[in-house]
mmCIF file of C-alpha atoms in Angstrom:
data_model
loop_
_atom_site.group_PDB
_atom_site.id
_atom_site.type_symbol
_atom_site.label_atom_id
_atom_site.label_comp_id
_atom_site.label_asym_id
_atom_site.label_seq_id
_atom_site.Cartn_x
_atom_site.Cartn_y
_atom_site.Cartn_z
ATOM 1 C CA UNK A 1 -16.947 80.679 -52.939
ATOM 2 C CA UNK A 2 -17.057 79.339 -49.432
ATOM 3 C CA UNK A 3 -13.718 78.059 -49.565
ATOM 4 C CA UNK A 4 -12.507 81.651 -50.635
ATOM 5 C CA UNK A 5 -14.708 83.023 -47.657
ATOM 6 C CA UNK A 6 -13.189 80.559 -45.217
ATOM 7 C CA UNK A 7 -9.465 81.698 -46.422
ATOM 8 C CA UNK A 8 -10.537 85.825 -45.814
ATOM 9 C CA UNK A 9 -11.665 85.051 -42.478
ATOM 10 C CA UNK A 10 -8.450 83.221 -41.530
ATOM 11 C CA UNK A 11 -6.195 85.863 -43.252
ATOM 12 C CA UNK A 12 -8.095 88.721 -41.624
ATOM 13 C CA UNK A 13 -7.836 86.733 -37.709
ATOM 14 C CA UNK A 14 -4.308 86.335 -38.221
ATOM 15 C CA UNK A 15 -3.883 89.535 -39.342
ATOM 16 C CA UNK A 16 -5.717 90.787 -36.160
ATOM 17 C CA UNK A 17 -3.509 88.666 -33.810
ATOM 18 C CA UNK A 18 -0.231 89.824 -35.378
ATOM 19 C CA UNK A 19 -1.570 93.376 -34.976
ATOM 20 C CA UNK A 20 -2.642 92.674 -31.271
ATOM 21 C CA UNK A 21 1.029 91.203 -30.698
ATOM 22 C CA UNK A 22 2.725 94.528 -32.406
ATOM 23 C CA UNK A 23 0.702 96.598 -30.320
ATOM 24 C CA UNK A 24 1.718 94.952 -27.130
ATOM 25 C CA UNK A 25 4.830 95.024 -27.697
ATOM 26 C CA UNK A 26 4.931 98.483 -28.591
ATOM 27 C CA UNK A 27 3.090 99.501 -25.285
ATOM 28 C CA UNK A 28 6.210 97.955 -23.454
ATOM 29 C CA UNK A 29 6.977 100.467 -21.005
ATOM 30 C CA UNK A 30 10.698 101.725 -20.094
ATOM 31 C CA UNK A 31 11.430 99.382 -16.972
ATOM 32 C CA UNK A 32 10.529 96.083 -18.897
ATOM 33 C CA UNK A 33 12.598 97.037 -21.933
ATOM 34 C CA UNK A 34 15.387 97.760 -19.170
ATOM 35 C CA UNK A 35 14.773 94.468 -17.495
ATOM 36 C CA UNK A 36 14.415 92.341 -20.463
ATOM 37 C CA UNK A 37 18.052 93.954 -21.846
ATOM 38 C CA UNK A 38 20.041 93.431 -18.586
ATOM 39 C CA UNK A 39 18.628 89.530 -18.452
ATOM 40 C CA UNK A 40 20.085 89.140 -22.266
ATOM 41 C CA UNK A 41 23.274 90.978 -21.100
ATOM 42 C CA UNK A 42 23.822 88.364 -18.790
ATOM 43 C CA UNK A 43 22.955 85.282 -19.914
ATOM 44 C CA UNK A 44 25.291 86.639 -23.133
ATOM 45 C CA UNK A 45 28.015 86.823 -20.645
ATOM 46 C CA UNK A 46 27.238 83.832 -19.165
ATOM 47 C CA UNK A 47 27.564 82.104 -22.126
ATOM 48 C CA UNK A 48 30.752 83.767 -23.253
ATOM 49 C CA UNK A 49 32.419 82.786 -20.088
ATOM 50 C CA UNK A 50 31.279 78.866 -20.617
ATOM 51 C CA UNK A 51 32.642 79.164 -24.216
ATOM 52 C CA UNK A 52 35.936 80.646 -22.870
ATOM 53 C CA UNK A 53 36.029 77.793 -19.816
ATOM 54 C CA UNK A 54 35.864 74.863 -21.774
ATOM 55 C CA UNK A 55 38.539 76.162 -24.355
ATOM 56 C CA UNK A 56 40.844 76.601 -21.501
ATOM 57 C CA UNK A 57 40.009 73.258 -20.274
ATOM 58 C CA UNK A 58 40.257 71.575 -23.706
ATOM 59 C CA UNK A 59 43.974 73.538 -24.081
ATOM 60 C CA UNK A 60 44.947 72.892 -20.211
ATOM 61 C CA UNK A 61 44.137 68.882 -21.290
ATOM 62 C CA UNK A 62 45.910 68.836 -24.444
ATOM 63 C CA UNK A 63 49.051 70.547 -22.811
ATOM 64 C CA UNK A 64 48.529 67.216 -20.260
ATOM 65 C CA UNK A 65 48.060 64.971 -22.832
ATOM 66 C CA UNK A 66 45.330 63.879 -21.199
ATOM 67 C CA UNK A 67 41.573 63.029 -22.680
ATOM 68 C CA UNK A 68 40.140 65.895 -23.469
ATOM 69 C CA UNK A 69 36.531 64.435 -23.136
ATOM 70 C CA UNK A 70 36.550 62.909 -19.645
ATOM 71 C CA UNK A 71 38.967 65.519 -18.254
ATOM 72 C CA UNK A 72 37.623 66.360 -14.638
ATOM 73 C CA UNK A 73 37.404 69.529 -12.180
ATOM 74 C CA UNK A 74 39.595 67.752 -10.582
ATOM 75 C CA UNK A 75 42.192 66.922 -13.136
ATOM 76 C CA UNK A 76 42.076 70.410 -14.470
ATOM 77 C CA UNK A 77 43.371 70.987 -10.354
ATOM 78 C CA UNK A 78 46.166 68.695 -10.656
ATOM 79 C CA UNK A 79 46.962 69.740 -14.074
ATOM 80 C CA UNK A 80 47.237 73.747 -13.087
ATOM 81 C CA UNK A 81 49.123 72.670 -9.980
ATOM 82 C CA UNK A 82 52.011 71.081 -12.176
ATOM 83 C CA UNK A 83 51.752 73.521 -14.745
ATOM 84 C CA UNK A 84 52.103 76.403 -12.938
ATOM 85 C CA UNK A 85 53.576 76.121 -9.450
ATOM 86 C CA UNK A 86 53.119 78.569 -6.778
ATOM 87 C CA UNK A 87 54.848 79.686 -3.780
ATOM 88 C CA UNK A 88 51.723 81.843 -2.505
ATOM 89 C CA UNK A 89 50.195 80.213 1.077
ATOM 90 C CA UNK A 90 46.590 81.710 0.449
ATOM 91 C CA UNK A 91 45.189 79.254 -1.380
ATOM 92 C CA UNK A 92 43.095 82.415 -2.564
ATOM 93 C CA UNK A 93 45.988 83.857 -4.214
ATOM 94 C CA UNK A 94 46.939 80.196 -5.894
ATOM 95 C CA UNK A 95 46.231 79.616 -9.968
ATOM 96 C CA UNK A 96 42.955 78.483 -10.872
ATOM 97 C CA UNK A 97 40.485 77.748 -13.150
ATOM 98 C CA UNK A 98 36.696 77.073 -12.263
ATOM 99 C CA UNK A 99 33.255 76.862 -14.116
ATOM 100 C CA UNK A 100 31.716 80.706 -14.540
ATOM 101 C CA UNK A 101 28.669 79.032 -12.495
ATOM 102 C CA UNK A 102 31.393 79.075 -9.369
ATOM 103 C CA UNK A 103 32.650 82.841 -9.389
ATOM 104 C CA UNK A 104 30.165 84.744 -11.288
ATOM 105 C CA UNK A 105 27.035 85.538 -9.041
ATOM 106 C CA UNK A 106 23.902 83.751 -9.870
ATOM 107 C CA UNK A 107 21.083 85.849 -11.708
ATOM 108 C CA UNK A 108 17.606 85.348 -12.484
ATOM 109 C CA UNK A 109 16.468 85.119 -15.627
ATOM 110 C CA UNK A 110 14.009 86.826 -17.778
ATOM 111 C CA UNK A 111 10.192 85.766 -16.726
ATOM 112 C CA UNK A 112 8.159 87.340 -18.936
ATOM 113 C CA UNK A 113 8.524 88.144 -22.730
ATOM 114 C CA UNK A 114 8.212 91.428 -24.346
ATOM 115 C CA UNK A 115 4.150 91.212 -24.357
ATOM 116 C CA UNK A 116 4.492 91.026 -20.299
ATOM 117 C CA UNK A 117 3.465 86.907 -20.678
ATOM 118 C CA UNK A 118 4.832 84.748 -17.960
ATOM 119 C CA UNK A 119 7.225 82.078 -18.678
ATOM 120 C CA UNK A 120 6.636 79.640 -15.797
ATOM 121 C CA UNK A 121 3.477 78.435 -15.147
ATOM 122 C CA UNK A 122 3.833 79.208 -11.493
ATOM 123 C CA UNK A 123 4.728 83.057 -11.582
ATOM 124 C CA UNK A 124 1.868 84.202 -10.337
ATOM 125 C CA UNK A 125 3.041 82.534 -7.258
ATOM 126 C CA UNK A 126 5.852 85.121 -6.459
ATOM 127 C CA UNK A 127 8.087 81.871 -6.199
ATOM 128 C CA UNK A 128 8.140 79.931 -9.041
ATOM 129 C CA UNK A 129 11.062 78.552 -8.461
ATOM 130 C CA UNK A 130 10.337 77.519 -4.858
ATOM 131 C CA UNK A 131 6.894 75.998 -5.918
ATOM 132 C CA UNK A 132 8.116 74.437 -8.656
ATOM 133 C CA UNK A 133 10.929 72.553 -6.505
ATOM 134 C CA UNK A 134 7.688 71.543 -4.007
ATOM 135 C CA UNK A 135 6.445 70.188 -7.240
ATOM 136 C CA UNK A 136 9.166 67.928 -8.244
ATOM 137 C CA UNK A 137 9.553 66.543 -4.855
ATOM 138 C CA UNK A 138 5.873 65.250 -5.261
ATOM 139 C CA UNK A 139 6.532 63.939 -8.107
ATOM 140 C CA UNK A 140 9.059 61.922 -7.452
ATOM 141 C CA UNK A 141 7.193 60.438 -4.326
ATOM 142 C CA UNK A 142 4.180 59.808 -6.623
ATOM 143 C CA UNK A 143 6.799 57.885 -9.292
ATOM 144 C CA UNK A 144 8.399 55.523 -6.157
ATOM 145 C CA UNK A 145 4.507 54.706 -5.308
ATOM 146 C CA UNK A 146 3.424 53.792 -8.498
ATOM 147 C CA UNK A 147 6.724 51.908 -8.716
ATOM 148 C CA UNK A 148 6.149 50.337 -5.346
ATOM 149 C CA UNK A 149 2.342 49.332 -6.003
ATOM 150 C CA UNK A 150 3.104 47.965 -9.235
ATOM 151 C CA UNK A 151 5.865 45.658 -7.999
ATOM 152 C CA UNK A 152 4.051 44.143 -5.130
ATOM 153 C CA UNK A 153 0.882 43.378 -7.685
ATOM 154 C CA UNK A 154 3.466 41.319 -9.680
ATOM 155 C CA UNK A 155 4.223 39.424 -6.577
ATOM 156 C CA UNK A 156 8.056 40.987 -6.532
ATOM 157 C CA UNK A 157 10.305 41.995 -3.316
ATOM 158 C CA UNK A 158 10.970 45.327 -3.279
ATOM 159 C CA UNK A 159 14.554 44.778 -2.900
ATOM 160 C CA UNK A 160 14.502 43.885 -6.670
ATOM 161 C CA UNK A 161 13.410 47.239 -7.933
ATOM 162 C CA UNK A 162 15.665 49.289 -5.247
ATOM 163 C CA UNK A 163 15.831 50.081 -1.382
ATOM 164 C CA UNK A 164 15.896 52.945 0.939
ATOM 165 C CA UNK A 165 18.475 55.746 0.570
ATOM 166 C CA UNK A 166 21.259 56.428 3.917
ATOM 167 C CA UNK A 167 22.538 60.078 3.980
ATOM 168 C CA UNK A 168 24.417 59.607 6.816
ATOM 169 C CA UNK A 169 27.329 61.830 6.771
ATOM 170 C CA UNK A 170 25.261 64.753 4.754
ATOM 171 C CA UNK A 171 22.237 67.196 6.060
ATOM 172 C CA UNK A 172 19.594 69.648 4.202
ATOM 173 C CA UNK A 173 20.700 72.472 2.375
ATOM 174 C CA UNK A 174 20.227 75.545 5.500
ATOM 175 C CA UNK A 175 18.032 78.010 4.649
ATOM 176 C CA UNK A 176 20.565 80.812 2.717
ATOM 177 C CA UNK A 177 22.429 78.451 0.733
ATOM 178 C CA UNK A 178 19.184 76.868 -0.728
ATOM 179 C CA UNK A 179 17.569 80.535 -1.542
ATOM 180 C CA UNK A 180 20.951 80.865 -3.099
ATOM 181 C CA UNK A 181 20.369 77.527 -5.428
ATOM 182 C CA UNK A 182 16.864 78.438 -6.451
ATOM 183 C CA UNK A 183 17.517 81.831 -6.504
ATOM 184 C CA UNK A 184 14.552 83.096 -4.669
ATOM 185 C CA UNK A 185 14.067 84.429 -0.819
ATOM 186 C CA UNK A 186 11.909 82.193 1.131
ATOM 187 C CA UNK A 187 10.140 82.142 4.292
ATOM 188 C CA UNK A 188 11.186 80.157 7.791
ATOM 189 C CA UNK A 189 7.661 78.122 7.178
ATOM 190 C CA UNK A 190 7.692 77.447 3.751
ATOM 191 C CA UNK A 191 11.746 76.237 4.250
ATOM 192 C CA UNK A 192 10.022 73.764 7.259
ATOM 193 C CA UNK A 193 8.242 72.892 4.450
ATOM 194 C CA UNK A 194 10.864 72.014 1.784
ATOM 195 C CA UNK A 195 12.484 69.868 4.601
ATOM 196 C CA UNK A 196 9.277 68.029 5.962
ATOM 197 C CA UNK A 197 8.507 67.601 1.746
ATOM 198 C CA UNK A 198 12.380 66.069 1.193
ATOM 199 C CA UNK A 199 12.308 64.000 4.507
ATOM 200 C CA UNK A 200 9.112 61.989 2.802
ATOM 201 C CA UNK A 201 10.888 61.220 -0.033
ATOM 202 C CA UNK A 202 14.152 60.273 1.784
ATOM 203 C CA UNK A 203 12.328 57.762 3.192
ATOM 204 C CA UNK A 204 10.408 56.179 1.187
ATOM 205 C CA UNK A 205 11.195 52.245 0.642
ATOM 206 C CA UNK A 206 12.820 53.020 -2.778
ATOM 207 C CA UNK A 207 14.305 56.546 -2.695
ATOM 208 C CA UNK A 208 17.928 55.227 -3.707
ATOM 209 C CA UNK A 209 16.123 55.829 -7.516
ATOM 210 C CA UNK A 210 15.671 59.271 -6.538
ATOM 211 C CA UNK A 211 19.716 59.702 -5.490
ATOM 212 C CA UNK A 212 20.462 61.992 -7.784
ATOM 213 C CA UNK A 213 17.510 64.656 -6.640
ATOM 214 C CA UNK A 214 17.670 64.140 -3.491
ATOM 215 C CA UNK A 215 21.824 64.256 -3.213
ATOM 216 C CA UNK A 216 21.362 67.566 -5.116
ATOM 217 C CA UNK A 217 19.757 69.688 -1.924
ATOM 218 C CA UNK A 218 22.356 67.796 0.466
ATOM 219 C CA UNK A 219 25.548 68.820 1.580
ATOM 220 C CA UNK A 220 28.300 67.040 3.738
ATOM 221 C CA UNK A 221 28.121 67.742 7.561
ATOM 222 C CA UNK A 222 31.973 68.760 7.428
ATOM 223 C CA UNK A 223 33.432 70.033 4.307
ATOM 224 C CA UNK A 224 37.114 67.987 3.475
ATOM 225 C CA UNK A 225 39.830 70.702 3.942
ATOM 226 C CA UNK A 226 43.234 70.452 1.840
ATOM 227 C CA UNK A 227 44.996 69.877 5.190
ATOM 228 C CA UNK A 228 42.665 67.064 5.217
ATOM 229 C CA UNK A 229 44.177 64.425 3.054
ATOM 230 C CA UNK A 230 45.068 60.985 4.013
ATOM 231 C CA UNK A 231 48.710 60.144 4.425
ATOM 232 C CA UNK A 232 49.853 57.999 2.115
ATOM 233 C CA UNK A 233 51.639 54.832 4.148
ATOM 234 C CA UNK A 234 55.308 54.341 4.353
ATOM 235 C CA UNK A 235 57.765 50.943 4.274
ATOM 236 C CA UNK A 236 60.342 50.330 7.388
ATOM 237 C CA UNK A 237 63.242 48.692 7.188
ATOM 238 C CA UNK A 238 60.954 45.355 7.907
ATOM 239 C CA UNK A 239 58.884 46.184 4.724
ATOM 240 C CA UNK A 240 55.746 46.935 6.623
ATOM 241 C CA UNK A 241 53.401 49.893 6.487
ATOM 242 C CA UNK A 242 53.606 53.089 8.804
ATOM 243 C CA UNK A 243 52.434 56.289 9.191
ATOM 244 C CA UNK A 244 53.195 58.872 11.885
ATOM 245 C CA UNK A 245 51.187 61.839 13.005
ATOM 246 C CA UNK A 246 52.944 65.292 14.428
ATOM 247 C CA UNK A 247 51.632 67.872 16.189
ATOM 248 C CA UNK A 248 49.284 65.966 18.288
ATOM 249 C CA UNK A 249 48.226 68.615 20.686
ATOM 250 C CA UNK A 250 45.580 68.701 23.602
ATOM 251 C CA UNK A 251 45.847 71.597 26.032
ATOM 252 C CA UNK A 252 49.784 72.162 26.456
ATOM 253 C CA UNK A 253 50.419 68.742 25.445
ATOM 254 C CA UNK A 254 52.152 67.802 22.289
ATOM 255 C CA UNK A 255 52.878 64.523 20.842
ATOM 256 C CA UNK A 256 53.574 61.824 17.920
ATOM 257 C CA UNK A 257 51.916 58.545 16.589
ATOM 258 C CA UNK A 258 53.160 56.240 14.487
ATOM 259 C CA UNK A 259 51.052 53.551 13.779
ATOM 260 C CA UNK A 260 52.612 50.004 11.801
ATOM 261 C CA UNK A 261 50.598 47.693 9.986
ATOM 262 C CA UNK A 262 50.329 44.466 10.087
ATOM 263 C CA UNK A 263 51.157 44.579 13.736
ATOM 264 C CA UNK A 264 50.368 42.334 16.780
ATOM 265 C CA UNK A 265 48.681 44.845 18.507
ATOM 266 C CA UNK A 266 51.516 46.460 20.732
ATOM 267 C CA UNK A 267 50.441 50.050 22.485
ATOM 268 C CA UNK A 268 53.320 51.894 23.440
ATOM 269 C CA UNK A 269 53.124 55.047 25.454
ATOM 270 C CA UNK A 270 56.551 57.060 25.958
ATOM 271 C CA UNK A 271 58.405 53.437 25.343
ATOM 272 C CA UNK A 272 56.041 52.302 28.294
ATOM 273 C CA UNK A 273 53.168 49.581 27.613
ATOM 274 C CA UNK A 274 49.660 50.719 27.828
ATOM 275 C CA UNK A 275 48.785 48.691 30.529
ATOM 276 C CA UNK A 276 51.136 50.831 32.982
ATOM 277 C CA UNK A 277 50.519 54.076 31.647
ATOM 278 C CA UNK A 278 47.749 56.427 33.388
ATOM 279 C CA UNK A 279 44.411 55.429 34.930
ATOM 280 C CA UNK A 280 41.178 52.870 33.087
ATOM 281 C CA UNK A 281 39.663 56.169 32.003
ATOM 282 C CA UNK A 282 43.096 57.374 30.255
ATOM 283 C CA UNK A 283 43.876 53.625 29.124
ATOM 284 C CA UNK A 284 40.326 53.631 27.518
ATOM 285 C CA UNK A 285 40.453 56.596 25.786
ATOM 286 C CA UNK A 286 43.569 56.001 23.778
ATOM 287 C CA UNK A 287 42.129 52.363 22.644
ATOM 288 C CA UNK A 288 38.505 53.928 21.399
ATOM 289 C CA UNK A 289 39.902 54.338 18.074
ATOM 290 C CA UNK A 290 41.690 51.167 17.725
ATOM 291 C CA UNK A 291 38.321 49.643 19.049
ATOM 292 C CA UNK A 292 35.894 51.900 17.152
ATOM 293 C CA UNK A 293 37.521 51.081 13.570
ATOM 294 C CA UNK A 294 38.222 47.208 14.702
ATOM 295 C CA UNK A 295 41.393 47.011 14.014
ATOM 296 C CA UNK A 296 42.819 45.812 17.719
ATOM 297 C CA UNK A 297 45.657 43.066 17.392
ATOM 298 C CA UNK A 298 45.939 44.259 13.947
ATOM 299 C CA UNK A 299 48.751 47.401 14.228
ATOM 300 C CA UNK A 300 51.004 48.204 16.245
ATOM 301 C CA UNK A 301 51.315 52.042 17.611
ATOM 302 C CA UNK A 302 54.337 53.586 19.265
ATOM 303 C CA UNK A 303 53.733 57.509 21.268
ATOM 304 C CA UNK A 304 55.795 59.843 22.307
ATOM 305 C CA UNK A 305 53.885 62.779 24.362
ATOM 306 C CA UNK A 306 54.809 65.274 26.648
ATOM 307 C CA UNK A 307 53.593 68.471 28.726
ATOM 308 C CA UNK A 308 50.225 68.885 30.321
ATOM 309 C CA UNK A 309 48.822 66.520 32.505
ATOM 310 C CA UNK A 310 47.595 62.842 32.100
ATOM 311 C CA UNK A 311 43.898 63.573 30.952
ATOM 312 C CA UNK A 312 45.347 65.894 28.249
ATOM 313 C CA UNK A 313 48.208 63.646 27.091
ATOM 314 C CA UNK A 314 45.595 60.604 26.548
ATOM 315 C CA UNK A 315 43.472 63.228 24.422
ATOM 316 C CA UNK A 316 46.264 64.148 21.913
ATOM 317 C CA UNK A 317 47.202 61.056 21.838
ATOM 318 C CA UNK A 318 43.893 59.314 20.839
ATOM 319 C CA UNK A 319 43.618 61.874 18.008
ATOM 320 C CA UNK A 320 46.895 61.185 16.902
ATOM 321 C CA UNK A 321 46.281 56.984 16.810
ATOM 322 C CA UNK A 322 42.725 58.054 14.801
ATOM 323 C CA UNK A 323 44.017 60.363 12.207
ATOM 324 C CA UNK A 324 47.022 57.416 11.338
ATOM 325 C CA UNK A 325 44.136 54.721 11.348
ATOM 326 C CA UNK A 326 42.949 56.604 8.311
ATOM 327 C CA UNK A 327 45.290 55.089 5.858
ATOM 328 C CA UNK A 328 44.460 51.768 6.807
ATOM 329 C CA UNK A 329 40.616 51.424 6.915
ATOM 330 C CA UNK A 330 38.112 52.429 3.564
ATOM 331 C CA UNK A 331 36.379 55.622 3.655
ATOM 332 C CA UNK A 332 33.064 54.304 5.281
ATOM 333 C CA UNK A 333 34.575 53.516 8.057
ATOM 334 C CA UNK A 334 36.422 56.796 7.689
ATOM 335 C CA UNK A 335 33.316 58.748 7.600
ATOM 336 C CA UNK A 336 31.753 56.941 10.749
ATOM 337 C CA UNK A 337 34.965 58.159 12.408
ATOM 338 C CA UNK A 338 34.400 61.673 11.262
ATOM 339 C CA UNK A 339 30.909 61.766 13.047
ATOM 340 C CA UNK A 340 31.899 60.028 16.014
ATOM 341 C CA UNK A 341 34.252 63.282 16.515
ATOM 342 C CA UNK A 342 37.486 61.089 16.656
ATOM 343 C CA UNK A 343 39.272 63.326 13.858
ATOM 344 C CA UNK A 344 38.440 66.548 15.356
ATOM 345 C CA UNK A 345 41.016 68.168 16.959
ATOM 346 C CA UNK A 346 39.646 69.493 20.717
ATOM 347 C CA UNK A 347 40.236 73.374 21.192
ATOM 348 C CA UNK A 348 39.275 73.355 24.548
ATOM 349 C CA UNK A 349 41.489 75.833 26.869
ATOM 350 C CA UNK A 350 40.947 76.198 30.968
ATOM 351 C CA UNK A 351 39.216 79.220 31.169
ATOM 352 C CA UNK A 352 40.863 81.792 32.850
ATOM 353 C CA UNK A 353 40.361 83.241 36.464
ATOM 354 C CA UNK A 354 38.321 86.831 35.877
ATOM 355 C CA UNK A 355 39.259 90.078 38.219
ATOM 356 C CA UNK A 356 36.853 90.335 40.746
ATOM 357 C CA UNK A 357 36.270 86.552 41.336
ATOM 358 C CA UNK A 358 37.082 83.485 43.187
ATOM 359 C CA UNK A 359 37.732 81.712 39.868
ATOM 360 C CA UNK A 360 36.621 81.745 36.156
ATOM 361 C CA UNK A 361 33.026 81.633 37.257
ATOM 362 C CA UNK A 362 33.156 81.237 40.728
ATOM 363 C CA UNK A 363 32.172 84.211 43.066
ATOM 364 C CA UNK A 364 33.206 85.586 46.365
ATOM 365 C CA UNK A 365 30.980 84.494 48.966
ATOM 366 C CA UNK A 366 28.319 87.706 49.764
ATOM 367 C CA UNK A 367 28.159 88.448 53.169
ATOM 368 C CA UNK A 368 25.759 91.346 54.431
ATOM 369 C CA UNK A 369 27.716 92.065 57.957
#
């Protein structure tokens, strides 16, 4: 009899909370049902477009004969670019084939169910997203403590558990591309925040185990352009390597570099040796790259420049002698280039004289009488 008793009451309280349930959901008012069907919508169409991705990708590989498994964004590239060659210049207007993640705009998704209860534990917040990002970053600095107190107790170097992660060459996600990421808007304090948060963790002794995380709210300081690539060297007639850079411009000058390796280190300038071409400052400025990527006595490089004056010919013709270095050195060194500024091309114009005015800035001396 008490058994039986024991079995009514449970009946009867699950009875009440399936009622409670039905009536919730039946109180759901006209702008959650709306809400709730438009998040469905899209992650159904989100998921449609994955399905349709990666059975273009695994019919793009098979028409390769390539892997279908390990086949890469980047293969898929190659592979439309021989498939299906195009003539068009706007590389907007070229063939292509990306992830639905890349093209389709990014959505939020449903945070409550149909009873109105929260799905994240921090949506109460108004950021859950945000807060929930703050959150992992702590935890990850709380891991690579434990990690670090628990290898010095055993007596260990903390070389042999890991070291300290470089991002040299990379910077924070800026404020509108990480609101993008996470989805959420965000304030100019609680962004300070997020960076002050990351810049702990980046450097903590052994945050190259936390790579991954970390490399995911980074992006390079200068994003690789097609017109970017490395040359691929050439053979002479003496069966060593060379590579030659046109269009060397600085101002009104324009120039050529062809740079041989192995060389002895001969610097030609308009058939002229280095050592009788221009001033120090000039002569110095064309051998920062050679010096910079220590390669002097190494190559040889050969110049021909013309137009504009000597300042401007020594400009184009250091960028020339550091964009041919490129195919010679590895792409650390390549990178340190990059952020020294020896492979960007200088812009810089004279400024022209304004109406009105001694010069481009310069005024007419006022004189009252």
């Amino acid at each position: 009899m008490h058994i039986s008793s024991q079995f009514r009451l449970l009946t009867s309280a699950a009875i009440k909370t399936e009622d409670v349930t039905n009536v919730q959901k039946a109180k759901i008012s006209k702008a959650m049902k709306a809400y709730l069907e438009r998040a469905r919508e899209y992650e159904s169409c989100m998921e449609t477009a994955r399905l349709e991705y990666m059975l273009g990708k695994r019919h793009l590989a098979n028409m390769i004969g390539a892997d279908v498994e390990n086949f890469t964004e980047q293969d898929v590239d190659q592979a439309i670019q021989y498939l299906f060659p195009s003539g068009l210049y706007d590389p907007a207007a070229r063939p292509a084939m990306r992830p639905p993640e890349e093209f389709i705009p990014t959505k939020k998704g449903a945070e409550f169910d149909e009873t109105g209860r929260p799905f994240h534990s921090f949506f109460y917040t108004g950021r859950p997203n945000f807060f929930q990002l703050l959150f992992d970053i702590v935890e990850n600095i709380n891991k690579l403590n434990a990690l670090e107190d628990s290898t010095k107790l055993k007596g260990r170097s903390l070389e042999s558990v890991g070291k300290q992660l470089y991002t040299t060459g990379s910077e924070w996600l800026p404020k509108e591309l990480l609101e993008k990421k996470i989805v959420e808007m965000i304030t100019n304090i609680e962004y300070d925040n997020f960076v002050n948060a990351m810049n702990r963790l980046l450097v903590h002794p052994l945050s190259e185990r936390a790579k991954e995380f970390i490399y995911e709210y980074r992006k390079p300081l200068i994003s690789k352009l097609e017109n970017d690539t490395i040359p691929t060297p050439q053979h002479d007639a003496d069966g060593r390597q060379y590579v030659t850079i046109y269009e060397c411009l600085r101002k009104t000058a324009r120039g050529d570099v062809t740079v041989k390796f192995p060389g002895t280190g001969i610097i030609e300038v308009n058939g002229q040796d280095l050592r009788n071409v221009g001033s120090t400052q000039q002569r110095e400025q064309i051998l920062f790259p050679v010096l910079f990527t220590n390669m002097q006595g190494k190559v040889d490089i050969f110049a021909n420049v013309s137009g504009g004056g000597t300042s401007s010919q020594a400009g184009a013709v250091r960028w020339g002698i550091a964009m041919a270095l490129r195919s010679f050195v590895d792409m650390d060194q390549i990178a340190r280039m990059r952020i020294a500024g020896l492979l960007t091309r200088d812009y810089r114009r004279r400024e022209r004289k304004k109406p009105g005015q001694a010069g481009a800035r310069r005024k007419y001396t006022w004189k009252k009488r």
